[in-house]
CSV table of C-alpha atoms in Angstrom, one decimal:
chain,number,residue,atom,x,y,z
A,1230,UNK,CA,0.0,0.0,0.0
A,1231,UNK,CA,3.1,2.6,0.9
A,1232,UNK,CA,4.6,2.1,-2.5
A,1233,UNK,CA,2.3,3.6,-4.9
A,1234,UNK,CA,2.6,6.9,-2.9
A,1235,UNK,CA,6.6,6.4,-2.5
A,1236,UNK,CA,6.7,6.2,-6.1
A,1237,UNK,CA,4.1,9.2,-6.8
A,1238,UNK,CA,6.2,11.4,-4.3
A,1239,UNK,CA,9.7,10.4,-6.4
A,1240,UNK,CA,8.0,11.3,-9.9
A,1241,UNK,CA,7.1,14.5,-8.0
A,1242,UNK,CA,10.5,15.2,-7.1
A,1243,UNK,CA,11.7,14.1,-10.8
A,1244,UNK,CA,9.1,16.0,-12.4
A,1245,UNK,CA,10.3,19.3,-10.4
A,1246,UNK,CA,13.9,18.7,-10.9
A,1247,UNK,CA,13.0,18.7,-14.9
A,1248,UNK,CA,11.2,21.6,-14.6
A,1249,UNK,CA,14.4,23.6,-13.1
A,1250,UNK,CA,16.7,22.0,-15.0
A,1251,UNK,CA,14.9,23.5,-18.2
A,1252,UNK,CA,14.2,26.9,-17.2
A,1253,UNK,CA,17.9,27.0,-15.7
A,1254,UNK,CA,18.8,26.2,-19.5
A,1255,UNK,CA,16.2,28.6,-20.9
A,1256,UNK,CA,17.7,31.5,-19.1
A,1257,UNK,CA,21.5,30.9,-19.9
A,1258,UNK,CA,20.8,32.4,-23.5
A,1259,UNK,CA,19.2,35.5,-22.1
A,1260,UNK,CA,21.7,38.5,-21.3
A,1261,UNK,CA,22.1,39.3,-17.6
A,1262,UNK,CA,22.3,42.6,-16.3
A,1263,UNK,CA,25.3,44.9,-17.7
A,1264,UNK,CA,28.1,45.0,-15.1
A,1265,UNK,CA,28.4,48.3,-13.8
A,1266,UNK,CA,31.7,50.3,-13.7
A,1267,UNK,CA,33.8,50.6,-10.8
A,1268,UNK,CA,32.4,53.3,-8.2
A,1269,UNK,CA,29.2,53.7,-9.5
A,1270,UNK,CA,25.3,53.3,-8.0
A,1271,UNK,CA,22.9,51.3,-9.8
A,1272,UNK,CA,19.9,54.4,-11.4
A,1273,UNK,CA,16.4,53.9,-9.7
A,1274,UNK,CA,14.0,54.1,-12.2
A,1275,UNK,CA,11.0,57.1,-11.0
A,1276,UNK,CA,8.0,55.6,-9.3
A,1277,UNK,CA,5.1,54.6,-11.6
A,1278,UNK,CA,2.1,57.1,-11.1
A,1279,UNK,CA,-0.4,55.8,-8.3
A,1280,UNK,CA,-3.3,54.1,-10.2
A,1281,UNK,CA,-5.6,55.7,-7.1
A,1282,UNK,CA,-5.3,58.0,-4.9
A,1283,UNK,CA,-6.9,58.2,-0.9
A,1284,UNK,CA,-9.8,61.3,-0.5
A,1285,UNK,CA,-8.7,64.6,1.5
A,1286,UNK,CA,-11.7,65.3,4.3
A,1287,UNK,CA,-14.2,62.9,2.1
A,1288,UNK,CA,-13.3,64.4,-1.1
A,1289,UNK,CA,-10.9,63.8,-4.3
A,1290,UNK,CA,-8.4,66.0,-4.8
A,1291,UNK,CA,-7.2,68.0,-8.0
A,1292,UNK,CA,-6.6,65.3,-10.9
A,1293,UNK,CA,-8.4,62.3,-9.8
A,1294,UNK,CA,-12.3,63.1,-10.3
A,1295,UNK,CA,-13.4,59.5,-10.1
A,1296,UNK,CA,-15.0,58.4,-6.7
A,1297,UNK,CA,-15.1,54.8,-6.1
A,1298,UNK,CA,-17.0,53.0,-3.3
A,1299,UNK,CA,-15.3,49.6,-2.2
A,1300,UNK,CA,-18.4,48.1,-0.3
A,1301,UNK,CA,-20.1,48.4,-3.5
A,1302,UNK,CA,-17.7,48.2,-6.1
A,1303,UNK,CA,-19.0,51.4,-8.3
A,1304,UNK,CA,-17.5,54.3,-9.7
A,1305,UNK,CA,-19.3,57.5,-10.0
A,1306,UNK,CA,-17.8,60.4,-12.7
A,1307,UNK,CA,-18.8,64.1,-12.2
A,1308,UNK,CA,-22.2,65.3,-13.0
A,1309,UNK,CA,-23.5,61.4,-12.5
A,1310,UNK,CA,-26.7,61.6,-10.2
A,1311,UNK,CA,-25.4,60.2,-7.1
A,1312,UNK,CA,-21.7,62.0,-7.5
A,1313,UNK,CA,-22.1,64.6,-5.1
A,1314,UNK,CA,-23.5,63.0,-2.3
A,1315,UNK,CA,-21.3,59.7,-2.7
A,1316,UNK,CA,-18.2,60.3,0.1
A,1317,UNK,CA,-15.6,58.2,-2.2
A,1318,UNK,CA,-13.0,55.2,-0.5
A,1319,UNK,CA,-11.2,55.5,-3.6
A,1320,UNK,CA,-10.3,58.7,-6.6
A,1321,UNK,CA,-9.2,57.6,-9.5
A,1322,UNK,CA,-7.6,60.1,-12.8
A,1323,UNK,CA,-10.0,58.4,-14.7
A,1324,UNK,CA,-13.0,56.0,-16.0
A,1325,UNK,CA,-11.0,53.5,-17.1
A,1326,UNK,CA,-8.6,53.3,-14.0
A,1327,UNK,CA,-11.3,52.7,-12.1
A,1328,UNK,CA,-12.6,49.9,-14.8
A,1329,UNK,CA,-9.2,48.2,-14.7
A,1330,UNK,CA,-9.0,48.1,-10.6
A,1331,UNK,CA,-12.4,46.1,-10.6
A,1332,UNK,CA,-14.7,49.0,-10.4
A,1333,UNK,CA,-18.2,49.4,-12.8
A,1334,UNK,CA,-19.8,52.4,-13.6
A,1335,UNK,CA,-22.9,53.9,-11.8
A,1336,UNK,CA,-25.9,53.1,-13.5
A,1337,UNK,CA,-27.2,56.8,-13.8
């Protein structure tokens, strides 16, 4: 009875050890990172731009119009019925931020 699950754990261990084996050959073509020269710091790259941004005192601040509600999972744009009285969790720049963090637009 122990030896069909002694063999299925070894062909587990084999099959992983093939898998790193060929992505450890997969990567030696690909160039590494350029050595850098003698004295010198490695250049951080800027920050990508915050897909969202928190509200300021329940509102959203210059640039990101979009409120989004979490509980609810809606966006509202300005001049949408319900966009002044919705207190936001979430701004956004714009509609299709919003769309690609989960969000769907309000209904009216």
């Amino acid at each position: 009875m122990r030896r069909p699950l002694r063999s299925a754990f070894v062909l587990g261990v084999l099959a992983g050890l093939v898998v790193a084996l060929v992505r450890a050959l997969a990567r030696e073509g690909r160039p590494g990172p350029a050595p850098l020269a003698a004295g010198t710091m490695p250049v951080r790259t800027a920050e990508p731009a915050p897909i969202w941004v928190a509200p300021v005192d329940g509102a959203c601040p210059d640039g990101f119009p979009i409120k989004a509600k979490e509980t609810s999972g809606i966006y509202h744009h300005p001049g949408g019925l319900s966009y002044a009285r919705t207190r936001p969790d979430r701004c956004y720049a714009d509609e299709a931020a919003a769309e690609a963090d989960g969000f769907r637009a309000a209904k009216r």
